[in-house]
Amino acid sequence: MQFELTGTLKLKKDEQKVSDSFKKREFVVTDNSSNYPQHILFQLKQDKCRILDNFNPGDEVKVGFFISGREWQKDGTVKYFTSLDAWKIESVDKGSSSSHSQESSYATEAALPAAEEQDDLPF
């Protein structure tokens, strides 16, 4: 299932190389649609990391994303992690119907290298 969120880009982090075959980049979008602002952490993976290069903190954006969950077990303890995996970011021009879009097909994400699954890291 696919979701969308519109908000203000608050923070964009540098790309992280998690392993030889896996990289990610995190960013935070602030949702001001309720009485209390929500600062929501998203991640981009693999070739999608560069999508964020065209955006700056303060930009109004619409993020297309999927929710993914993962079970991680270490030393007999099981933990669960939830990630918001962005696949598309569009700029939202207030007062204009135009938008600048940077996106990539999510289908390539399904084919992440098997080596990632063997990592000791929870993400």
Short mmCIF file of C-alpha atoms in Angstrom, two decimals:
data_model
loop_
_atom_site.label_atom_id
_atom_site.label_comp_id
_atom_site.label_asym_id
_atom_site.label_seq_id
_atom_site.Cartn_x
_atom_site.Cartn_y
_atom_site.Cartn_z
CA MET A 1 0.00 0.00 0.00
CA GLN A 2 1.25 3.45 -0.90
CA PHE A 3 0.85 6.64 1.16
CA GLU A 4 1.47 10.37 0.70
CA LEU A 5 2.28 13.16 3.13
CA THR A 6 2.62 16.87 2.47
CA GLY A 7 4.69 19.04 4.78
CA THR A 8 7.83 21.11 5.21
CA LEU A 9 11.26 19.58 4.74
CA LYS A 10 12.89 20.13 8.12
CA LEU A 11 16.14 18.17 7.85
CA LYS A 12 18.05 16.17 5.30
CA LYS A 13 20.90 13.96 6.43
CA ASP A 14 23.94 12.78 4.51
CA GLU A 15 23.90 9.44 2.76
CA GLN A 16 24.94 6.50 4.96
CA LYS A 17 26.71 3.44 3.60
CA VAL A 18 25.30 0.65 5.79
CA SER A 19 27.18 -2.14 3.97
CA ASP A 20 29.05 -2.66 0.71
CA SER A 21 25.75 -3.26 -1.05
CA PHE A 22 23.31 -1.03 0.85
CA LYS A 23 23.02 2.73 1.37
CA LYS A 24 20.32 4.97 2.77
CA ARG A 25 19.58 8.63 3.39
CA GLU A 26 17.21 9.95 6.04
CA PHE A 27 15.18 13.14 6.07
CA VAL A 28 12.51 14.72 8.26
CA VAL A 29 9.27 16.32 7.10
CA THR A 30 7.13 18.41 9.46
CA ASP A 31 3.39 17.87 9.13
CA ASN A 32 1.53 20.95 10.38
CA SER A 33 -1.96 19.70 9.53
CA SER A 34 -2.97 19.25 13.19
CA ASN A 35 -2.70 21.32 16.37
CA TYR A 36 0.65 19.71 17.17
CA PRO A 37 3.39 19.60 14.50
CA GLN A 38 4.59 16.07 13.72
CA HIS A 39 8.23 15.61 12.72
CA ILE A 40 8.31 12.45 10.61
CA LEU A 41 11.47 10.56 9.71
CA PHE A 42 11.64 9.03 6.22
CA GLN A 43 14.39 7.13 4.47
CA LEU A 44 15.51 6.79 0.88
CA LYS A 45 17.38 3.67 -0.16
CA GLN A 46 19.91 2.78 -2.83
CA ASP A 47 19.66 4.90 -6.01
CA LYS A 48 16.80 6.96 -4.53
CA CYS A 49 19.21 8.68 -2.11
CA ARG A 50 19.99 11.33 -4.71
CA ILE A 51 16.32 12.38 -5.04
CA LEU A 52 16.78 14.61 -2.01
CA ASP A 53 19.59 16.63 -3.62
CA ASN A 54 17.12 18.97 -5.33
CA PHE A 55 15.38 20.00 -2.10
CA ASN A 56 16.32 22.25 0.80
CA PRO A 57 15.08 22.61 4.38
CA GLY A 58 12.04 24.87 4.37
CA ASP A 59 10.73 23.55 1.04
CA GLU A 60 7.12 22.40 0.94
CA VAL A 61 7.12 18.82 -0.30
CA LYS A 62 4.80 15.91 -0.98
CA VAL A 63 6.38 12.54 -0.16
CA GLY A 64 5.19 9.25 -1.64
CA PHE A 65 6.14 6.37 0.65
CA PHE A 66 5.55 2.80 1.75
CA ILE A 67 5.50 1.48 5.31
CA SER A 68 7.85 -1.43 5.85
CA GLY A 69 8.40 -3.53 8.95
CA ARG A 70 11.17 -5.82 9.93
CA GLU A 71 11.84 -8.34 12.66
CA TRP A 72 15.35 -8.37 14.08
CA GLN A 73 16.69 -10.95 16.49
CA LYS A 74 19.90 -10.84 18.48
CA ASP A 75 20.92 -12.81 21.56
CA GLY A 76 17.42 -14.27 21.87
CA THR A 77 15.73 -10.88 21.92
CA VAL A 78 13.29 -10.06 19.14
CA LYS A 79 12.70 -6.44 18.17
CA TYR A 80 10.51 -4.92 15.49
CA PHE A 81 11.30 -1.89 13.38
CA THR A 82 9.06 0.20 11.19
CA SER A 83 10.40 2.37 8.37
CA LEU A 84 8.79 4.90 6.09
CA ASP A 85 10.46 4.21 2.75
CA ALA A 86 10.13 7.20 0.45
CA TRP A 87 10.12 6.58 -3.29
CA LYS A 88 8.98 9.99 -4.58
CA ILE A 89 9.37 13.61 -3.49
CA GLU A 90 7.56 16.48 -5.20
CA SER A 91 7.87 20.17 -4.46
CA VAL A 92 4.62 21.89 -3.61
CA ASP A 93 4.43 25.40 -5.03
CA LYS A 94 1.92 27.38 -3.02
CA GLY A 95 -0.40 29.36 -5.25
CA SER A 96 0.65 27.42 -8.32
CA SER A 97 -0.47 24.17 -9.85
CA SER A 98 3.01 23.25 -11.02
CA SER A 99 5.25 20.84 -9.18
CA HIS A 100 8.78 19.57 -9.54
CA SER A 101 8.95 15.82 -9.16
CA GLN A 102 11.84 13.49 -8.44
CA GLU A 103 10.84 9.85 -8.37
CA SER A 104 12.01 6.36 -9.10
CA SER A 105 10.27 3.05 -9.55
CA TYR A 106 9.71 1.23 -6.27
CA ALA A 107 9.94 -2.12 -8.04
CA THR A 108 13.75 -2.02 -7.87
CA GLU A 109 13.58 -1.90 -4.07
CA ALA A 110 12.11 -5.41 -3.97
CA ALA A 111 15.39 -6.70 -5.31
CA LEU A 112 17.68 -5.50 -2.51
CA PRO A 113 20.80 -7.59 -2.21
CA ALA A 114 20.51 -10.64 0.02
CA ALA A 115 23.65 -9.51 1.87
CA GLU A 116 21.62 -6.77 3.55
CA GLU A 117 19.42 -9.38 5.19
CA GLN A 118 22.50 -10.97 6.78
CA ASP A 119 23.72 -7.77 8.45
CA ASP A 120 23.71 -7.56 12.20
CA LEU A 121 22.16 -4.09 11.99
CA PRO A 122 18.40 -3.62 12.49
CA PHE A 123 17.98 -1.51 9.35
#
